PDB file of C-alpha atoms in Angstrom:
ATOM      1  CA  MET A   1     142.580 -92.387  23.353  1.00 34.00           C
ATOM      2  CA  GLY A   2     142.594 -89.226  25.448  1.00 42.00           C
ATOM      3  CA  GLY A   3     144.918 -87.950  28.119  1.00 45.00           C
ATOM      4  CA  THR A   4     143.952 -87.105  31.656  1.00 43.00           C
ATOM      5  CA  SER A   5     144.644 -84.049  33.767  1.00 44.00           C
ATOM      6  CA  ALA A   6     144.215 -82.815  37.318  1.00 40.00           C
ATOM      7  CA  ARG A   7     145.330 -79.813  39.378  1.00 41.00           C
ATOM      8  CA  VAL A   8     147.596 -80.132  42.423  1.00 33.00           C
ATOM      9  CA  ASP A   9     148.876 -77.051  44.279  1.00 35.00           C
ATOM     10  CA  GLY A  10     148.103 -74.839  41.267  1.00 39.00           C
ATOM     11  CA  ILE A  11     150.081 -77.036  38.862  1.00 42.00           C
ATOM     12  CA  ARG A  12     148.136 -78.868  36.185  1.00 45.00           C
ATOM     13  CA  LEU A  13     149.186 -82.480  35.951  1.00 47.00           C
ATOM     14  CA  GLY A  14     148.358 -84.816  33.118  1.00 52.00           C
ATOM     15  CA  GLN A  15     149.137 -87.938  31.263  1.00 48.00           C
ATOM     16  CA  ALA A  16     149.445 -87.911  27.501  1.00 49.00           C
ATOM     17  CA  ALA A  17     147.889 -90.754  25.608  1.00 44.00           C
ATOM     18  CA  PRO A  18     150.673 -92.965  24.244  1.00 43.00           C
ATOM     19  CA  ALA A  19     151.266 -92.834  20.523  1.00 41.00           C
ATOM     20  CA  THR A  20     150.407 -96.041  18.720  1.00 39.00           C
ATOM     21  CA  GLY A  21     152.987 -98.668  19.610  1.00 42.00           C
ATOM     22  CA  SER A  22     155.023 -96.284  21.768  1.00 48.00           C
ATOM     23  CA  GLY A  23     154.405 -97.933  25.137  1.00 48.00           C
ATOM     24  CA  ALA A  24     153.673 -95.973  28.305  1.00 50.00           C
ATOM     25  CA  ALA A  25     152.064 -92.557  28.348  1.00 56.00           C
ATOM     26  CA  ALA A  26     154.200 -89.552  29.248  1.00 69.00           C
ATOM     27  CA  VAL A  27     153.461 -87.959  32.613  1.00 88.00           C
ATOM     28  CA  TRP A  28     153.435 -84.186  32.280  1.00 94.00           C
ATOM     29  CA  ALA A  29     152.653 -81.018  34.200  1.00 95.00           C
ATOM     30  CA  LEU A  30     152.244 -77.312  33.570  1.00 96.00           C
ATOM     31  CA  ARG A  31     153.953 -74.977  35.980  1.00 97.00           C
ATOM     32  CA  PRO A  32     153.895 -71.181  35.975  1.00 97.00           C
ATOM     33  CA  ALA A  33     156.773 -69.631  34.053  1.00 98.00           C
ATOM     34  CA  GLN A  34     159.363 -67.546  35.851  1.00 97.00           C
ATOM     35  CA  PRO A  35     161.395 -64.680  34.369  1.00 97.00           C
ATOM     36  CA  ALA A  36     164.468 -66.963  34.498  1.00 97.00           C
ATOM     37  CA  ASP A  37     162.795 -69.327  31.978  1.00 97.00           C
ATOM     38  CA  VAL A  38     163.095 -66.839  29.121  1.00 98.00           C
ATOM     39  CA  GLU A  39     166.431 -68.064  27.721  1.00 97.00           C
ATOM     40  CA  ALA A  40     165.444 -71.753  27.725  1.00 97.00           C
ATOM     41  CA  ILE A  41     162.236 -70.823  25.908  1.00 98.00           C
ATOM     42  CA  ALA A  42     164.088 -68.594  23.425  1.00 97.00           C
ATOM     43  CA  GLU A  43     166.465 -71.471  22.597  1.00 97.00           C
ATOM     44  CA  LEU A  44     163.582 -73.918  22.197  1.00 97.00           C
ATOM     45  CA  ARG A  45     161.776 -71.457  19.910  1.00 97.00           C
ATOM     46  CA  ALA A  46     164.870 -71.099  17.711  1.00 97.00           C
ATOM     47  CA  THR A  47     165.230 -74.878  17.467  1.00 97.00           C
ATOM     48  CA  VAL A  48     161.571 -75.636  16.795  1.00 96.00           C
ATOM     49  CA  MET A  49     160.926 -72.843  14.299  1.00 96.00           C
ATOM     50  CA  ARG A  50     164.201 -72.995  12.376  1.00 97.00           C
ATOM     51  CA  THR A  51     163.116 -75.372   9.594  1.00 96.00           C
ATOM     52  CA  ASP A  52     159.872 -73.520   8.846  1.00 95.00           C
ATOM     53  CA  LEU A  53     161.512 -70.091   9.030  1.00 96.00           C
ATOM     54  CA  GLU A  54     164.342 -71.222   6.731  1.00 96.00           C
ATOM     55  CA  ARG A  55     161.803 -72.638   4.265  1.00 94.00           C
ATOM     56  CA  LEU A  56     160.052 -69.248   4.268  1.00 95.00           C
ATOM     57  CA  GLY A  57     163.372 -67.370   3.926  1.00 95.00           C
ATOM     58  CA  ARG A  58     162.829 -65.709   7.325  1.00 95.00           C
ATOM     59  CA  PHE A  59     165.299 -67.359   9.712  1.00 96.00           C
ATOM     60  CA  ASP A  60     167.589 -64.969  11.546  1.00 96.00           C
ATOM     61  CA  GLU A  61     169.698 -66.452  14.367  1.00 93.00           C
ATOM     62  CA  HIS A  62     169.316 -63.386  16.605  1.00 96.00           C
ATOM     63  CA  ARG A  63     165.807 -62.238  15.673  1.00 97.00           C
ATOM     64  CA  VAL A  64     164.129 -65.618  16.356  1.00 97.00           C
ATOM     65  CA  ARG A  65     165.287 -65.439  19.983  1.00 97.00           C
ATOM     66  CA  GLN A  66     164.826 -61.687  20.451  1.00 97.00           C
ATOM     67  CA  ARG A  67     161.189 -61.757  19.329  1.00 96.00           C
ATOM     68  CA  LEU A  68     160.498 -64.236  22.148  1.00 96.00           C
ATOM     69  CA  ARG A  69     162.412 -62.153  24.691  1.00 97.00           C
ATOM     70  CA  ASP A  70     160.524 -59.012  23.634  1.00 97.00           C
ATOM     71  CA  SER A  71     157.102 -60.641  23.988  1.00 95.00           C
ATOM     72  CA  PHE A  72     157.769 -62.966  26.949  1.00 97.00           C
ATOM     73  CA  SER A  73     154.960 -62.739  29.482  1.00 97.00           C
ATOM     74  CA  PRO A  74     155.677 -64.974  32.497  1.00 97.00           C
ATOM     75  CA  GLN A  75     152.264 -64.272  34.013  1.00 97.00           C
ATOM     76  CA  HIS A  76     150.536 -65.822  30.963  1.00 98.00           C
ATOM     77  CA  THR A  77     153.085 -68.558  30.204  1.00 98.00           C
ATOM     78  CA  SER A  78     153.238 -72.124  31.456  1.00 98.00           C
ATOM     79  CA  ILE A  79     156.261 -74.397  31.299  1.00 98.00           C
ATOM     80  CA  ILE A  80     155.534 -77.933  30.135  1.00 97.00           C
ATOM     81  CA  VAL A  81     157.382 -80.492  32.247  1.00 97.00           C
ATOM     82  CA  ALA A  82     157.409 -84.101  31.021  1.00 94.00           C
ATOM     83  CA  GLU A  83     158.916 -86.930  33.035  1.00 89.00           C
ATOM     84  CA  GLY A  84     160.363 -84.268  35.357  1.00 90.00           C
ATOM     85  CA  ALA A  85     162.250 -82.289  32.682  1.00 94.00           C
ATOM     86  CA  PHE A  86     161.662 -79.071  30.693  1.00 96.00           C
ATOM     87  CA  ALA A  87     159.672 -80.145  27.648  1.00 97.00           C
ATOM     88  CA  GLY A  88     158.237 -76.933  26.288  1.00 97.00           C
ATOM     89  CA  CYS A  89     156.005 -73.968  26.949  1.00 98.00           C
ATOM     90  CA  VAL A  90     152.725 -72.341  26.045  1.00 98.00           C
ATOM     91  CA  THR A  91     151.353 -68.826  26.473  1.00 98.00           C
ATOM     92  CA  VAL A  92     147.643 -67.999  26.712  1.00 98.00           C
ATOM     93  CA  ARG A  93     147.093 -64.235  26.717  1.00 97.00           C
ATOM     94  CA  PRO A  94     143.848 -62.375  27.260  1.00 97.00           C
ATOM     95  CA  ALA A  95     142.466 -60.590  24.188  1.00 95.00           C
ATOM     96  CA  ASP A  96     139.517 -58.260  23.654  1.00 93.00           C
ATOM     97  CA  ASP A  97     137.344 -61.051  22.294  1.00 92.00           C
ATOM     98  CA  GLY A  98     138.854 -64.158  23.909  1.00 96.00           C
ATOM     99  CA  ARG A  99     142.353 -65.581  24.250  1.00 97.00           C
ATOM    100  CA  TRP A 100     145.528 -65.735  22.125  1.00 97.00           C
ATOM    101  CA  LEU A 101     147.462 -69.006  22.167  1.00 98.00           C
ATOM    102  CA  GLU A 102     151.132 -68.235  21.544  1.00 97.00           C
ATOM    103  CA  HIS A 103     154.583 -69.677  21.960  1.00 97.00           C
ATOM    104  CA  PHE A 104     153.430 -73.291  22.065  1.00 98.00           C
ATOM    105  CA  TYR A 105     156.692 -75.176  21.625  1.00 97.00           C
ATOM    106  CA  LEU A 106     157.640 -78.771  22.443  1.00 97.00           C
ATOM    107  CA  ALA A 107     161.123 -80.213  22.398  1.00 96.00           C
ATOM    108  CA  PRO A 108     161.590 -81.983  19.043  1.00 95.00           C
ATOM    109  CA  GLY A 109     162.092 -85.409  20.650  1.00 93.00           C
ATOM    110  CA  LEU A 110     158.667 -85.143  22.287  1.00 94.00           C
ATOM    111  CA  GLN A 111     156.705 -84.087  19.218  1.00 93.00           C
ATOM    112  CA  GLY A 112     154.316 -86.564  17.608  1.00 90.00           C
ATOM    113  CA  ARG A 113     153.856 -88.570  20.814  1.00 91.00           C
ATOM    114  CA  GLY A 114     150.541 -87.137  22.051  1.00 93.00           C
ATOM    115  CA  LEU A 115     151.980 -84.631  24.510  1.00 95.00           C
ATOM    116  CA  GLY A 116     151.050 -81.558  22.461  1.00 95.00           C
ATOM    117  CA  SER A 117     147.493 -82.831  22.042  1.00 95.00           C
ATOM    118  CA  ALA A 118     147.186 -83.547  25.762  1.00 95.00           C
ATOM    119  CA  VAL A 119     148.427 -80.083  26.725  1.00 96.00           C
ATOM    120  CA  LEU A 120     146.265 -78.367  24.102  1.00 96.00           C
ATOM    121  CA  ARG A 121     143.184 -80.365  25.150  1.00 95.00           C
ATOM    122  CA  THR A 122     143.696 -79.305  28.789  1.00 95.00           C
ATOM    123  CA  LEU A 123     144.056 -75.627  27.861  1.00 96.00           C
ATOM    124  CA  LEU A 124     141.042 -75.684  25.553  1.00 96.00           C
ATOM    125  CA  GLU A 125     138.857 -77.295  28.228  1.00 94.00           C
ATOM    126  CA  GLN A 126     139.658 -74.384  30.534  1.00 93.00           C
ATOM    127  CA  ILE A 127     139.095 -71.772  27.810  1.00 95.00           C
ATOM    128  CA  ASP A 128     135.810 -73.465  26.820  1.00 94.00           C
ATOM    129  CA  ALA A 129     134.663 -73.375  30.468  1.00 93.00           C
ATOM    130  CA  ASP A 130     135.120 -69.585  30.290  1.00 93.00           C
ATOM    131  CA  ARG A 131     133.117 -69.537  26.989  1.00 94.00           C
ATOM    132  CA  MET A 132     135.946 -67.745  25.202  1.00 95.00           C
ATOM    133  CA  LEU A 133     137.123 -68.052  21.635  1.00 96.00           C
ATOM    134  CA  VAL A 134     140.818 -68.596  21.057  1.00 98.00           C
ATOM    135  CA  ARG A 135     143.042 -67.378  18.255  1.00 98.00           C
ATOM    136  CA  LEU A 136     146.552 -68.254  17.140  1.00 98.00           C
ATOM    137  CA  ASN A 137     148.819 -67.941  14.188  1.00 97.00           C
ATOM    138  CA  VAL A 138     151.035 -70.591  12.693  1.00 97.00           C
ATOM    139  CA  LEU A 139     153.646 -70.352   9.956  1.00 97.00           C
ATOM    140  CA  ARG A 140     152.485 -71.381   6.505  1.00 96.00           C
ATOM    141  CA  GLY A 141     153.384 -74.991   5.818  1.00 95.00           C
ATOM    142  CA  SER A 142     154.020 -75.809   9.485  1.00 95.00           C
ATOM    143  CA  ALA A 143     153.041 -79.305  10.646  1.00 93.00           C
ATOM    144  CA  ALA A 144     151.591 -77.661  13.784  1.00 95.00           C
ATOM    145  CA  ARG A 145     148.616 -76.511  11.711  1.00 97.00           C
ATOM    146  CA  ARG A 146     147.325 -80.108  11.564  1.00 96.00           C
ATOM    147  CA  LEU A 147     147.408 -80.304  15.375  1.00 95.00           C
ATOM    148  CA  TYR A 148     145.332 -77.155  15.657  1.00 97.00           C
ATOM    149  CA  GLU A 149     142.852 -78.283  12.993  1.00 97.00           C
ATOM    150  CA  ARG A 150     142.358 -81.583  14.869  1.00 95.00           C
ATOM    151  CA  HIS A 151     141.369 -79.521  17.903  1.00 96.00           C
ATOM    152  CA  GLY A 152     138.729 -77.468  16.093  1.00 96.00           C
ATOM    153  CA  PHE A 153     140.697 -74.453  14.828  1.00 97.00           C
ATOM    154  CA  THR A 154     139.765 -73.090  11.417  1.00 97.00           C
ATOM    155  CA  VAL A 155     141.546 -70.615   9.153  1.00 98.00           C
ATOM    156  CA  GLU A 156     140.374 -67.056   9.635  1.00 97.00           C
ATOM    157  CA  THR A 157     142.893 -65.255   7.369  1.00 98.00           C
ATOM    158  CA  GLN A 158     146.364 -65.821   5.975  1.00 97.00           C
ATOM    159  CA  ASP A 159     149.221 -63.959   4.398  1.00 97.00           C
ATOM    160  CA  PRO A 160     152.411 -65.159   2.670  1.00 95.00           C
ATOM    161  CA  ILE A 161     154.009 -66.031   6.048  1.00 96.00           C
ATOM    162  CA  ASP A 162     151.281 -66.660   8.642  1.00 97.00           C
ATOM    163  CA  VAL A 163     147.987 -68.517   8.875  1.00 98.00           C
ATOM    164  CA  TYR A 164     145.626 -67.014  11.467  1.00 98.00           C
ATOM    165  CA  MET A 165     143.248 -69.498  13.045  1.00 98.00           C
ATOM    166  CA  VAL A 166     140.287 -69.295  15.414  1.00 98.00           C
ATOM    167  CA  ARG A 167     138.397 -71.776  17.573  1.00 97.00           C
ATOM    168  CA  ARG A 168     134.964 -71.044  18.965  1.00 95.00           C
ATOM    169  CA  PRO A 169     134.012 -72.208  22.481  1.00 91.00           C
ATOM    170  CA  GLY A 170     132.983 -75.850  22.673  1.00 82.00           C
ATOM    171  CA  THR A 171     134.258 -76.801  19.238  1.00 83.00           C
ATOM    172  CA  ALA A 172     134.806 -80.539  19.421  1.00 70.00           C
ATOM    173  CA  ALA A 173     138.155 -82.029  18.516  1.00 67.00           C
ATOM    174  CA  LEU A 174     138.148 -84.169  15.398  1.00 61.00           C
ATOM    175  CA  GLY A 175     138.600 -87.916  15.771  1.00 50.00           C
ATOM    176  CA  ALA A 176     138.831 -90.031  18.896  1.00 39.00           C
ATOM    177  CA  GLY A 177     142.571 -89.665  19.324  1.00 43.00           C
ATOM    178  CA  ALA A 178     142.901 -85.962  18.616  1.00 41.00           C
TER     179      ALA A 178
END
């Protein structure tokens, strides 16, 4: 049950596979981020990460937003638009040995509906075409880790807060509906 994607005028368009019993698939697109997007992304980051950061004793109302502002890279960030509205973002930065996947956030109401998998699948197809490995880190205990594992990421190292994962080029996603 995969999603589809295409490119129109430099914007990647796609359709997420519908979650079981959820009806129609969500139509989505990736558009280049603009500097003006930083505050919307900072707010989304604070919302999405709050529960995990509180569980780890690391949530700080100001710091969670400022860390995004300090590392925001519009030239490497895409805004996820679903059904015509801001739905999230993702950053793919160049690294010495591949790419870093960062700041992959979806609005809470859109999580668990196949959109994250569809976006991730599209990005990984492009990275695989370039024969690059991709790394990321996820907070310990975060549900997002399962998404990444379904798409071929494995644990490289971990510490008390973060789990660092890597995916080699061409690593197949697990399961038909990953």
